[in-house]
CSV table of N, CA and C in Angstrom, one decimal:
chain,number,residue,atom,x,y,z
N,1,UNK,N,0.8,-1.2,0.0
N,1,UNK,CA,0.0,0.0,0.0
N,1,UNK,C,0.9,1.3,0.0
N,2,UNK,N,1.9,1.3,0.9
N,2,UNK,CA,2.8,2.5,1.0
N,2,UNK,C,3.5,2.7,-0.4
N,3,UNK,N,3.9,1.7,-1.1
N,3,UNK,CA,4.6,1.9,-2.3
N,3,UNK,C,3.7,2.5,-3.4
N,4,UNK,N,2.4,2.1,-3.3
N,4,UNK,CA,1.4,2.6,-4.3
N,4,UNK,C,1.3,4.1,-4.0
N,5,UNK,N,1.2,4.6,-2.8
N,5,UNK,CA,1.1,6.0,-2.4
N,5,UNK,C,2.3,6.7,-2.9
N,6,UNK,N,3.5,6.2,-2.7
N,6,UNK,CA,4.7,6.8,-3.0
N,6,UNK,C,4.8,6.9,-4.6
N,7,UNK,N,4.5,5.8,-5.2
N,7,UNK,CA,4.6,5.8,-6.7
N,7,UNK,C,3.6,6.9,-7.3
N,8,UNK,N,2.4,6.9,-6.7
N,8,UNK,CA,1.4,7.9,-7.2
N,8,UNK,C,1.9,9.3,-7.0
N,9,UNK,N,2.5,9.6,-5.8
N,9,UNK,CA,3.0,10.9,-5.5
N,9,UNK,C,4.2,11.3,-6.5
N,10,UNK,N,5.1,10.3,-6.7
N,10,UNK,CA,6.2,10.6,-7.6
N,10,UNK,C,5.6,10.8,-9.0
N,11,UNK,N,4.6,10.1,-9.5
N,11,UNK,CA,4.1,10.3,-10.8
N,11,UNK,C,3.4,11.7,-10.9
N,12,UNK,N,2.7,12.1,-9.8
N,12,UNK,CA,2.1,13.5,-9.8
N,12,UNK,C,3.2,14.6,-9.8
N,13,UNK,N,4.3,14.3,-9.1
N,13,UNK,CA,5.4,15.3,-9.1
N,13,UNK,C,6.0,15.4,-10.5
N,14,UNK,N,6.2,14.2,-11.1
N,14,UNK,CA,6.7,14.2,-12.5
N,14,UNK,C,5.8,14.9,-13.4
N,15,UNK,N,4.5,14.8,-13.3
N,15,UNK,CA,3.6,15.4,-14.2
N,15,UNK,C,3.7,17.0,-14.0
N,16,UNK,N,3.8,17.4,-12.8
N,16,UNK,CA,3.9,18.8,-12.5
N,16,UNK,C,5.2,19.4,-13.1
N,17,UNK,N,6.3,18.6,-12.9
N,17,UNK,CA,7.6,19.0,-13.5
N,17,UNK,C,7.5,19.1,-15.0
N,18,UNK,N,6.9,18.1,-15.6
N,18,UNK,CA,6.7,18.1,-17.1
N,18,UNK,C,6.0,19.3,-17.6
N,19,UNK,N,4.9,19.6,-16.9
N,19,UNK,CA,4.1,20.8,-17.3
N,19,UNK,C,4.9,22.1,-17.2
N,20,UNK,N,5.7,22.2,-16.2
N,20,UNK,CA,6.6,23.4,-16.1
N,20,UNK,C,7.6,23.4,-17.2
N,21,UNK,N,8.3,22.3,-17.4
N,21,UNK,CA,9.4,22.2,-18.3
N,21,UNK,C,8.9,22.2,-19.8
N,22,UNK,N,7.7,21.8,-20.1
N,22,UNK,CA,7.3,21.7,-21.5
N,22,UNK,C,7.2,23.0,-22.1
N,23,UNK,N,7.1,24.1,-21.3
N,23,UNK,CA,6.9,25.4,-21.9
N,23,UNK,C,8.3,26.1,-22.2
N,24,UNK,N,9.4,25.4,-21.8
N,24,UNK,CA,10.7,26.0,-22.0
N,24,UNK,C,11.2,25.6,-23.4
N,25,UNK,N,11.7,26.6,-24.2
N,25,UNK,CA,12.1,26.4,-25.5
N,25,UNK,C,13.6,26.4,-25.6
N,26,UNK,N,14.1,26.0,-26.8
N,26,UNK,CA,15.6,25.9,-27.0
N,26,UNK,C,16.1,27.4,-27.1
N,27,UNK,N,17.4,27.5,-26.9
N,27,UNK,CA,18.0,28.8,-27.0
N,27,UNK,C,18.0,29.4,-28.4
N,28,UNK,N,18.1,28.5,-29.4
N,28,UNK,CA,18.0,29.0,-30.8
N,28,UNK,C,16.6,29.6,-31.0
N,29,UNK,N,15.6,29.0,-30.6
N,29,UNK,CA,14.2,29.5,-30.8
N,29,UNK,C,14.1,30.8,-30.1
N,30,UNK,N,14.7,31.0,-28.9
N,30,UNK,CA,14.5,32.2,-28.1
N,30,UNK,C,15.2,33.4,-28.9
N,31,UNK,N,16.3,33.1,-29.6
N,31,UNK,CA,16.9,34.2,-30.4
N,31,UNK,C,16.1,34.6,-31.6
N,32,UNK,N,15.3,33.6,-32.1
N,32,UNK,CA,14.6,33.9,-33.3
N,32,UNK,C,13.2,34.5,-33.1
N,33,UNK,N,12.7,34.3,-31.9
N,33,UNK,CA,11.3,34.8,-31.6
N,33,UNK,C,11.2,36.3,-31.6
N,34,UNK,N,10.1,36.7,-32.1
N,34,UNK,CA,9.8,38.2,-32.1
N,34,UNK,C,9.6,38.8,-30.7
N,35,UNK,N,10.1,40.0,-30.6
N,35,UNK,CA,9.9,40.7,-29.3
N,35,UNK,C,8.5,41.2,-29.2
N,36,UNK,N,8.0,41.2,-28.0
N,36,UNK,CA,6.7,41.7,-27.7
N,36,UNK,C,6.7,42.3,-26.3
N,37,UNK,N,5.9,43.4,-26.2
N,37,UNK,CA,5.8,44.1,-25.0
N,37,UNK,C,4.6,43.6,-24.1
N,38,UNK,N,4.8,42.3,-23.7
N,38,UNK,CA,3.8,41.7,-22.8
N,38,UNK,C,4.5,41.0,-21.7
N,39,UNK,N,3.8,40.9,-20.6
N,39,UNK,CA,4.4,40.1,-19.4
N,39,UNK,C,4.6,38.7,-19.8
N,40,UNK,N,5.5,38.0,-19.2
N,40,UNK,CA,5.7,36.5,-19.4
N,40,UNK,C,4.4,35.9,-19.0
N,41,UNK,N,3.9,34.9,-19.8
N,41,UNK,CA,2.7,34.2,-19.5
N,41,UNK,C,2.1,33.6,-20.8
N,42,UNK,N,0.9,33.1,-20.7
N,42,UNK,CA,0.2,32.6,-21.8
N,42,UNK,C,-1.0,33.4,-22.2
N,43,UNK,N,-1.1,33.6,-23.6
N,43,UNK,CA,-2.1,34.4,-24.2
N,43,UNK,C,-2.8,33.6,-25.3
N,44,UNK,N,-3.8,34.1,-25.9
N,44,UNK,CA,-4.3,33.5,-27.2
N,44,UNK,C,-4.1,34.6,-28.3
N,45,UNK,N,-4.0,34.1,-29.5
N,45,UNK,CA,-3.8,35.0,-30.6
N,45,UNK,C,-4.5,34.3,-31.9
N,46,UNK,N,-5.1,35.2,-32.7
N,46,UNK,CA,-5.7,34.7,-33.9
N,46,UNK,C,-4.6,34.6,-35.0
N,47,UNK,N,-4.6,33.5,-35.7
N,47,UNK,CA,-3.6,33.3,-36.8
N,47,UNK,C,-4.4,33.0,-38.1
N,48,UNK,N,-4.0,33.6,-39.2
N,48,UNK,CA,-4.5,33.2,-40.5
N,48,UNK,C,-3.4,32.5,-41.2
N,49,UNK,N,-3.9,31.5,-42.0
N,49,UNK,CA,-3.0,30.7,-42.8
N,49,UNK,C,-3.3,30.7,-44.3
N,50,UNK,N,-2.3,30.8,-45.1
N,50,UNK,CA,-2.5,30.6,-46.6
N,50,UNK,C,-1.5,29.6,-47.1
N,51,UNK,N,-1.9,29.0,-48.2
N,51,UNK,CA,-1.0,28.0,-48.8
N,51,UNK,C,-1.4,26.6,-48.7
N,52,UNK,N,-0.7,25.7,-49.3
N,52,UNK,CA,-1.0,24.3,-49.3
N,52,UNK,C,-2.2,24.0,-50.2
N,53,UNK,N,-2.8,22.9,-50.1
N,53,UNK,CA,-3.9,22.4,-50.9
N,53,UNK,C,-5.3,22.9,-50.4
N,54,UNK,N,-5.3,23.4,-49.2
N,54,UNK,CA,-6.5,23.9,-48.6
N,54,UNK,C,-7.2,22.8,-47.7
N,55,UNK,N,-6.6,21.6,-47.7
N,55,UNK,CA,-7.2,20.5,-46.9
N,55,UNK,C,-6.8,20.5,-45.5
N,56,UNK,N,-5.6,21.1,-45.2
N,56,UNK,CA,-5.1,21.2,-43.8
N,56,UNK,C,-5.4,22.6,-43.3
N,57,UNK,N,-5.6,22.6,-42.0
N,57,UNK,CA,-5.8,23.9,-41.3
N,57,UNK,C,-5.1,23.9,-40.0
N,58,UNK,N,-5.1,25.0,-39.3
N,58,UNK,CA,-4.5,25.1,-38.0
N,58,UNK,C,-5.6,25.7,-37.1
N,59,UNK,N,-5.4,25.4,-35.8
N,59,UNK,CA,-6.4,25.9,-34.8
N,59,UNK,C,-6.1,27.4,-34.5
N,60,UNK,N,-7.2,28.1,-34.5
N,60,UNK,CA,-7.1,29.6,-34.2
N,60,UNK,C,-8.3,29.9,-33.4
N,61,UNK,N,-8.2,30.6,-32.3
N,61,UNK,CA,-7.0,31.2,-31.8
N,61,UNK,C,-6.0,30.1,-31.3
N,62,UNK,N,-4.7,30.5,-31.3
N,62,UNK,CA,-3.7,29.6,-30.8
N,62,UNK,C,-3.2,30.1,-29.5
N,63,UNK,N,-2.4,29.2,-28.8
N,63,UNK,CA,-1.8,29.7,-27.5
N,63,UNK,C,-0.5,30.4,-27.9
N,64,UNK,N,-0.3,31.6,-27.3
N,64,UNK,CA,0.9,32.4,-27.5
N,64,UNK,C,1.6,32.4,-26.1
N,65,UNK,N,2.8,32.0,-26.1
N,65,UNK,CA,3.6,32.0,-24.9
N,65,UNK,C,4.6,33.2,-25.0
N,66,UNK,N,4.7,34.0,-23.9
N,66,UNK,CA,5.7,35.1,-23.9
N,66,UNK,C,6.6,34.7,-22.8
N,67,UNK,N,7.9,34.6,-23.1
N,67,UNK,CA,9.0,34.3,-22.2
N,67,UNK,C,10.1,35.3,-22.4
N,68,UNK,N,10.5,36.0,-21.4
N,68,UNK,CA,11.6,37.0,-21.5
N,68,UNK,C,11.4,38.0,-22.7
N,69,UNK,N,10.2,38.4,-22.9
N,69,UNK,CA,9.9,39.4,-23.9
N,69,UNK,C,9.8,38.8,-25.3
N,70,UNK,N,9.9,37.5,-25.5
N,70,UNK,CA,9.9,36.8,-26.8
N,70,UNK,C,8.6,36.0,-26.9
N,71,UNK,N,8.1,36.0,-28.1
N,71,UNK,CA,6.8,35.3,-28.4
N,71,UNK,C,6.9,34.0,-29.1
N,72,UNK,N,6.2,33.0,-28.7
N,72,UNK,CA,6.1,31.7,-29.3
N,72,UNK,C,4.7,31.3,-29.5
N,73,UNK,N,4.3,30.7,-30.6
N,73,UNK,CA,3.0,30.2,-30.8
N,73,UNK,C,2.9,28.7,-30.9
N,74,UNK,N,1.9,28.2,-30.3
N,74,UNK,CA,1.6,26.7,-30.4
N,74,UNK,C,0.7,26.5,-31.6
N,75,UNK,N,1.3,25.9,-32.6
N,75,UNK,CA,0.5,25.6,-33.9
N,75,UNK,C,0.0,24.2,-33.8
N,76,UNK,N,-1.3,24.1,-33.9
N,76,UNK,CA,-1.9,22.7,-33.9
N,76,UNK,C,-2.6,22.5,-35.3
N,77,UNK,N,-2.1,21.5,-36.0
N,77,UNK,CA,-2.6,21.2,-37.3
N,77,UNK,C,-3.8,20.3,-37.2
N,78,UNK,N,-4.6,20.3,-38.2
N,78,UNK,CA,-5.8,19.5,-38.3
N,78,UNK,C,-5.5,18.0,-38.5
N,79,UNK,N,-4.2,17.7,-38.7
N,79,UNK,CA,-3.8,16.4,-39.0
N,79,UNK,C,-2.6,16.0,-38.1
N,80,UNK,N,-2.4,14.7,-37.9
N,80,UNK,CA,-1.3,14.2,-37.2
N,80,UNK,C,-0.1,13.8,-38.1
N,81,UNK,N,-0.2,14.2,-39.3
N,81,UNK,CA,0.8,13.7,-40.3
N,81,UNK,C,1.9,14.8,-40.6
N,82,UNK,N,2.0,15.8,-39.8
N,82,UNK,CA,3.1,16.7,-39.9
N,82,UNK,C,4.2,16.3,-39.0
N,83,UNK,N,5.5,16.1,-39.6
N,83,UNK,CA,6.5,15.6,-38.7
N,83,UNK,C,7.6,16.6,-38.4
N,84,UNK,N,7.6,17.8,-39.1
N,84,UNK,CA,8.4,18.9,-38.7
N,84,UNK,C,8.0,20.2,-39.4
N,85,UNK,N,8.4,21.3,-38.8
N,85,UNK,CA,8.2,22.6,-39.4
N,85,UNK,C,9.5,23.3,-39.5
N,86,UNK,N,9.7,24.2,-40.5
N,86,UNK,CA,10.8,25.0,-40.6
N,86,UNK,C,10.4,26.4,-40.6
N,87,UNK,N,10.9,27.2,-39.6
N,87,UNK,CA,10.6,28.6,-39.4
N,87,UNK,C,11.9,29.3,-39.2
N,88,UNK,N,12.0,30.4,-40.0
N,88,UNK,CA,13.3,31.2,-40.0
N,88,UNK,C,14.5,30.3,-40.2
N,89,UNK,N,14.4,29.3,-41.0
N,89,UNK,CA,15.6,28.4,-41.3
N,89,UNK,C,15.9,27.4,-40.2
N,90,UNK,N,15.1,27.3,-39.2
N,90,UNK,CA,15.3,26.4,-38.1
N,90,UNK,C,14.2,25.3,-38.1
N,91,UNK,N,14.6,24.1,-37.9
N,91,UNK,CA,13.6,22.9,-37.9
N,91,UNK,C,13.1,22.7,-36.5
N,92,UNK,N,11.7,22.5,-36.5
N,92,UNK,CA,11.1,22.3,-35.2
N,92,UNK,C,10.3,21.0,-35.3
N,93,UNK,N,10.4,20.1,-34.3
N,93,UNK,CA,9.7,18.9,-34.2
N,93,UNK,C,8.5,19.0,-33.4
N,94,UNK,N,7.5,18.2,-33.6
N,94,UNK,CA,6.2,18.3,-32.8
N,94,UNK,C,6.4,18.1,-31.3
N,95,UNK,N,5.7,18.9,-30.5
N,95,UNK,CA,5.7,18.7,-29.1
N,95,UNK,C,4.6,17.7,-28.7
N,96,UNK,N,3.6,17.5,-29.6
N,96,UNK,CA,2.5,16.5,-29.4
N,96,UNK,C,2.2,16.1,-30.8
N,97,UNK,N,1.6,14.9,-30.9
N,97,UNK,CA,1.3,14.4,-32.3
N,97,UNK,C,0.4,13.2,-32.4
N,98,UNK,N,-0.2,12.8,-31.4
N,98,UNK,CA,-1.0,11.6,-31.5
N,98,UNK,C,-2.3,11.8,-32.4
N,99,UNK,N,-3.1,12.8,-32.0
N,99,UNK,CA,-4.3,13.1,-32.7
N,99,UNK,C,-4.1,14.3,-33.7
N,100,UNK,N,-3.3,15.3,-33.3
N,100,UNK,CA,-3.0,16.4,-34.1
N,100,UNK,C,-1.5,16.7,-34.0
N,101,UNK,N,-0.8,17.1,-35.1
N,101,UNK,CA,0.6,17.5,-34.9
N,101,UNK,C,0.6,18.9,-34.3
N,102,UNK,N,1.3,19.1,-33.2
N,102,UNK,CA,1.4,20.4,-32.5
N,102,UNK,C,2.8,20.8,-32.4
N,103,UNK,N,3.1,22.0,-32.7
N,103,UNK,CA,4.5,22.6,-32.7
N,103,UNK,C,4.5,23.9,-31.9
N,104,UNK,N,5.6,24.1,-31.2
N,104,UNK,CA,5.8,25.4,-30.6
N,104,UNK,C,6.9,26.1,-31.4
N,105,UNK,N,6.5,27.2,-32.1
N,105,UNK,CA,7.4,27.9,-33.0
N,105,UNK,C,7.6,29.4,-32.5
N,106,UNK,N,8.7,30.0,-32.9
N,106,UNK,CA,8.8,31.4,-32.6
N,106,UNK,C,7.9,32.3,-33.5
N,107,UNK,N,7.4,33.3,-33.0
N,107,UNK,CA,6.7,34.3,-33.8
N,107,UNK,C,7.7,35.3,-34.3
N,108,UNK,N,8.0,35.2,-35.6
N,108,UNK,CA,9.0,36.1,-36.2
N,108,UNK,C,8.5,37.5,-36.4
N,109,UNK,N,7.2,37.7,-36.6
N,109,UNK,CA,6.6,39.0,-36.9
N,109,UNK,C,5.1,39.0,-36.6
N,110,UNK,N,4.6,40.1,-36.2
N,110,UNK,CA,3.1,40.3,-36.0
N,110,UNK,C,2.6,41.1,-37.2
N,111,UNK,N,1.3,40.8,-37.6
N,111,UNK,CA,0.6,41.5,-38.5
N,111,UNK,C,1.2,41.6,-39.9
N,112,UNK,N,2.0,40.6,-40.2
N,112,UNK,CA,2.6,40.5,-41.6
N,112,UNK,C,2.8,39.0,-41.9
N,113,UNK,N,2.7,38.6,-43.1
N,113,UNK,CA,2.8,37.1,-43.4
N,113,UNK,C,4.3,36.6,-43.1
N,114,UNK,N,4.3,35.5,-42.5
N,114,UNK,CA,5.6,34.8,-42.2
N,114,UNK,C,5.6,33.5,-42.9
N,115,UNK,N,6.6,33.2,-43.8
N,115,UNK,CA,6.6,32.0,-44.5
N,115,UNK,C,7.2,30.9,-43.6
N,116,UNK,N,6.5,29.8,-43.6
N,116,UNK,CA,6.9,28.6,-42.9
N,116,UNK,C,6.8,27.4,-43.8
N,117,UNK,N,7.5,26.3,-43.5
N,117,UNK,CA,7.4,25.1,-44.3
N,117,UNK,C,7.0,24.0,-43.3
N,118,UNK,N,6.1,23.2,-43.7
N,118,UNK,CA,5.6,22.0,-42.9
N,118,UNK,C,5.8,20.8,-43.8
N,119,UNK,N,6.3,19.7,-43.2
N,119,UNK,CA,6.5,18.5,-43.9
N,119,UNK,C,5.4,17.5,-43.5
N,120,UNK,N,4.6,17.1,-44.5
N,120,UNK,CA,3.5,16.1,-44.3
N,120,UNK,C,3.9,14.8,-44.8
N,121,UNK,N,3.5,13.8,-44.1
N,121,UNK,CA,3.7,12.4,-44.4
N,121,UNK,C,2.4,11.7,-44.9
N,122,UNK,N,1.3,12.5,-45.1
N,122,UNK,CA,0.0,12.0,-45.4
N,122,UNK,C,0.0,11.5,-46.9
N,123,UNK,N,0.9,11.9,-47.7
N,123,UNK,CA,0.9,11.4,-49.1
N,123,UNK,C,1.8,10.2,-49.2
N,124,UNK,N,1.9,9.7,-50.4
N,124,UNK,CA,2.7,8.4,-50.6
N,124,UNK,C,4.2,8.7,-50.2
N,125,UNK,N,4.7,9.8,-50.4
N,125,UNK,CA,6.0,10.2,-49.9
N,125,UNK,C,5.9,11.5,-49.2
N,126,UNK,N,6.8,11.8,-48.2
N,126,UNK,CA,6.8,13.1,-47.5
N,126,UNK,C,6.9,14.3,-48.4
N,127,UNK,N,6.2,15.3,-48.1
N,127,UNK,CA,6.3,16.5,-48.9
N,127,UNK,C,6.4,17.7,-48.0
N,128,UNK,N,7.3,18.6,-48.4
N,128,UNK,CA,7.4,19.9,-47.7
N,128,UNK,C,6.4,20.9,-48.4
N,129,UNK,N,5.6,21.5,-47.6
N,129,UNK,CA,4.6,22.4,-48.2
N,129,UNK,C,4.8,23.8,-47.5
N,130,UNK,N,4.8,24.8,-48.4
N,130,UNK,CA,5.0,26.2,-47.9
N,130,UNK,C,3.7,26.8,-47.5
N,131,UNK,N,3.6,27.5,-46.4
N,131,UNK,CA,2.5,28.2,-45.9
N,131,UNK,C,2.9,29.6,-45.5
N,132,UNK,N,2.0,30.5,-45.4
N,132,UNK,CA,2.2,31.8,-44.7
N,132,UNK,C,1.3,31.9,-43.5
N,133,UNK,N,1.8,32.3,-42.4
N,133,UNK,CA,1.0,32.5,-41.2
N,133,UNK,C,1.1,34.0,-40.9
N,134,UNK,N,0.0,34.5,-40.5
N,134,UNK,CA,-0.1,35.9,-40.1
N,134,UNK,C,-0.6,35.9,-38.6
N,135,UNK,N,0.2,36.4,-37.7
N,135,UNK,CA,-0.2,36.5,-36.3
N,135,UNK,C,-0.8,37.9,-36.0
N,136,UNK,N,-2.1,37.9,-35.7
N,136,UNK,CA,-2.8,39.2,-35.6
N,136,UNK,C,-2.6,39.7,-34.1
N,137,UNK,N,-1.7,40.7,-34.0
N,137,UNK,CA,-1.3,41.2,-32.7
N,137,UNK,C,-2.5,41.8,-31.9
N,138,UNK,N,-3.4,42.5,-32.7
N,138,UNK,CA,-4.6,43.1,-32.0
N,138,UNK,C,-5.5,42.1,-31.3
N,139,UNK,N,-5.4,40.8,-31.7
N,139,UNK,CA,-6.3,39.8,-31.1
N,139,UNK,C,-5.7,39.1,-29.9
N,140,UNK,N,-4.5,39.5,-29.4
N,140,UNK,CA,-3.9,38.9,-28.3
N,140,UNK,C,-4.8,39.2,-27.0
N,141,UNK,N,-5.1,38.1,-26.4
N,141,UNK,CA,-5.9,38.2,-25.1
N,141,UNK,C,-5.2,37.3,-24.1
N,142,UNK,N,-5.2,37.7,-22.8
N,142,UNK,CA,-4.6,36.9,-21.8
N,142,UNK,C,-5.3,35.6,-21.6
N,143,UNK,N,-4.6,34.5,-21.6
N,143,UNK,CA,-5.2,33.2,-21.4
N,143,UNK,C,-5.3,33.0,-19.9
N,144,UNK,N,-6.3,32.2,-19.5
N,144,UNK,CA,-6.5,32.0,-18.1
N,144,UNK,C,-5.3,31.4,-17.4
N,145,UNK,N,-4.5,32.3,-16.8
N,145,UNK,CA,-3.3,31.9,-16.1
N,145,UNK,C,-3.6,30.9,-14.9
N,146,UNK,N,-4.8,31.2,-14.3
N,146,UNK,CA,-5.2,30.4,-13.2
N,146,UNK,C,-5.3,28.9,-13.6
N,147,UNK,N,-5.8,28.7,-14.8
N,147,UNK,CA,-6.1,27.3,-15.2
N,147,UNK,C,-4.8,26.5,-15.3
N,148,UNK,N,-3.8,27.0,-16.1
N,148,UNK,CA,-2.5,26.3,-16.2
N,148,UNK,C,-1.7,26.3,-14.9
N,149,UNK,N,-1.7,27.4,-14.2
N,149,UNK,CA,-1.0,27.4,-12.9
N,149,UNK,C,-1.6,26.5,-11.9
N,150,UNK,N,-2.9,26.4,-11.8
N,150,UNK,CA,-3.6,25.6,-10.8
N,150,UNK,C,-3.3,24.1,-11.1
N,151,UNK,N,-3.2,23.7,-12.4
N,151,UNK,CA,-2.9,22.3,-12.7
N,151,UNK,C,-1.5,22.0,-12.2
N,152,UNK,N,-0.6,22.8,-12.5
N,152,UNK,CA,0.8,22.5,-12.0
N,152,UNK,C,0.9,22.5,-10.5
N,153,UNK,N,0.3,23.5,-9.9
N,153,UNK,CA,0.3,23.5,-8.4
N,153,UNK,C,-0.4,22.3,-7.8
N,154,UNK,N,-1.6,21.9,-8.4
N,154,UNK,CA,-2.3,20.8,-7.9
N,154,UNK,C,-1.5,19.5,-8.1
N,155,UNK,N,-0.9,19.3,-9.2
N,155,UNK,CA,-0.1,18.1,-9.5
N,155,UNK,C,1.1,18.0,-8.5
N,156,UNK,N,1.8,19.1,-8.4
N,156,UNK,CA,2.9,19.1,-7.5
N,156,UNK,C,2.5,19.0,-6.0
N,157,UNK,N,1.5,19.7,-5.6
N,157,UNK,CA,1.0,19.7,-4.2
N,157,UNK,C,0.4,18.3,-3.9
N,158,UNK,N,-0.3,17.7,-4.8
N,158,UNK,CA,-0.9,16.3,-4.5
N,158,UNK,C,0.3,15.3,-4.5
N,159,UNK,N,1.3,15.5,-5.3
N,159,UNK,CA,2.4,14.6,-5.3
N,159,UNK,C,3.2,14.7,-4.0
N,160,UNK,N,3.4,15.9,-3.5
N,160,UNK,CA,4.1,16.1,-2.2
N,160,UNK,C,3.3,15.5,-1.1
N,161,UNK,N,2.0,15.8,-1.1
N,161,UNK,CA,1.1,15.3,0.0
N,161,UNK,C,1.1,13.7,0.0
N,162,UNK,N,1.0,13.1,-1.2
N,162,UNK,CA,0.9,11.7,-1.2
N,162,UNK,C,2.2,11.0,-0.8
N,163,UNK,N,3.4,11.6,-1.2
N,163,UNK,CA,4.7,11.1,-0.8
N,163,UNK,C,4.8,11.3,0.7
N,164,UNK,N,4.4,12.4,1.3
N,164,UNK,CA,4.5,12.6,2.7
N,164,UNK,C,3.6,11.6,3.5
N,165,UNK,N,2.4,11.4,3.0
N,165,UNK,CA,1.5,10.4,3.7
N,165,UNK,C,2.1,9.0,3.6
N,166,UNK,N,2.6,8.7,2.4
N,166,UNK,CA,3.2,7.4,2.2
N,166,UNK,C,4.4,7.2,3.1
N,167,UNK,N,5.2,8.2,3.2
N,167,UNK,CA,6.4,8.1,4.1
N,167,UNK,C,6.0,8.0,5.6
N,168,UNK,N,4.9,8.8,6.0
N,168,UNK,CA,4.5,8.7,7.4
N,168,UNK,C,3.9,7.3,7.7
N,169,UNK,N,3.1,6.7,6.7
N,169,UNK,CA,2.6,5.4,6.9
N,169,UNK,C,3.8,4.4,7.0
N,170,UNK,N,4.7,4.5,6.2
N,170,UNK,CA,5.9,3.6,6.1
N,170,UNK,C,6.6,3.7,7.5
N,171,UNK,N,6.9,4.9,8.0
N,171,UNK,CA,7.6,5.1,9.2
N,171,UNK,C,6.8,4.5,10.4
N,172,UNK,N,5.5,4.8,10.4
N,172,UNK,CA,4.7,4.3,11.5
N,172,UNK,C,4.7,2.7,11.5
N,173,UNK,N,4.5,2.1,10.4
N,173,UNK,CA,4.6,0.6,10.3
N,173,UNK,C,5.9,0.1,10.7
N,174,UNK,N,7.0,0.8,10.2
N,174,UNK,CA,8.3,0.3,10.5
N,174,UNK,C,8.6,0.4,12.1
N,175,UNK,N,8.1,1.4,12.7
N,175,UNK,CA,8.2,1.6,14.1
N,175,UNK,C,7.4,0.5,14.9
N,176,UNK,N,6.2,0.2,14.4
N,176,UNK,CA,5.4,-0.8,15.0
N,176,UNK,C,6.0,-2.2,14.9
N,177,UNK,N,6.7,-2.4,13.8
N,177,UNK,CA,7.3,-3.8,13.6
N,177,UNK,C,8.7,-3.9,14.2
N,178,UNK,N,9.1,-2.8,14.8
N,178,UNK,CA,10.4,-2.8,15.6
N,178,UNK,C,11.5,-2.6,14.8
């Protein structure tokens, strides 16, 4: 029983840690991301897309993350068949991809088309397809910080609590058994 509590606590701690770490981007992406005069945090932004065959789409509004005055957008495709994107000459791999291919890319500019390339494996052979994305700065809205922050705090807090309870139960039983 005690091991189950400790394992559950460790898993919840790991989940909280993953949530915190998953928003951190590579140093190269940080250099390429467009500057923005917003506090660090998560926002939403409307994105328009042109190019391709018209069969693929992206989710809009998208999540916009601001870190150290730099902006990054979470691009979620309508397909799981995108295996990389090229933005500003840098290749980005998906951060998620079971149901939809999702990428976190730097926002190189606001209110003007930015050319990106996305590689799809949906055809008989992989194809790089060029798209233009326009990030509409006037549509930026703060995303519910409470929602993402509460999940992290809940996961970490529950993990700590479960580990503490498991350790207390273990110590008490060990003391009883001599």
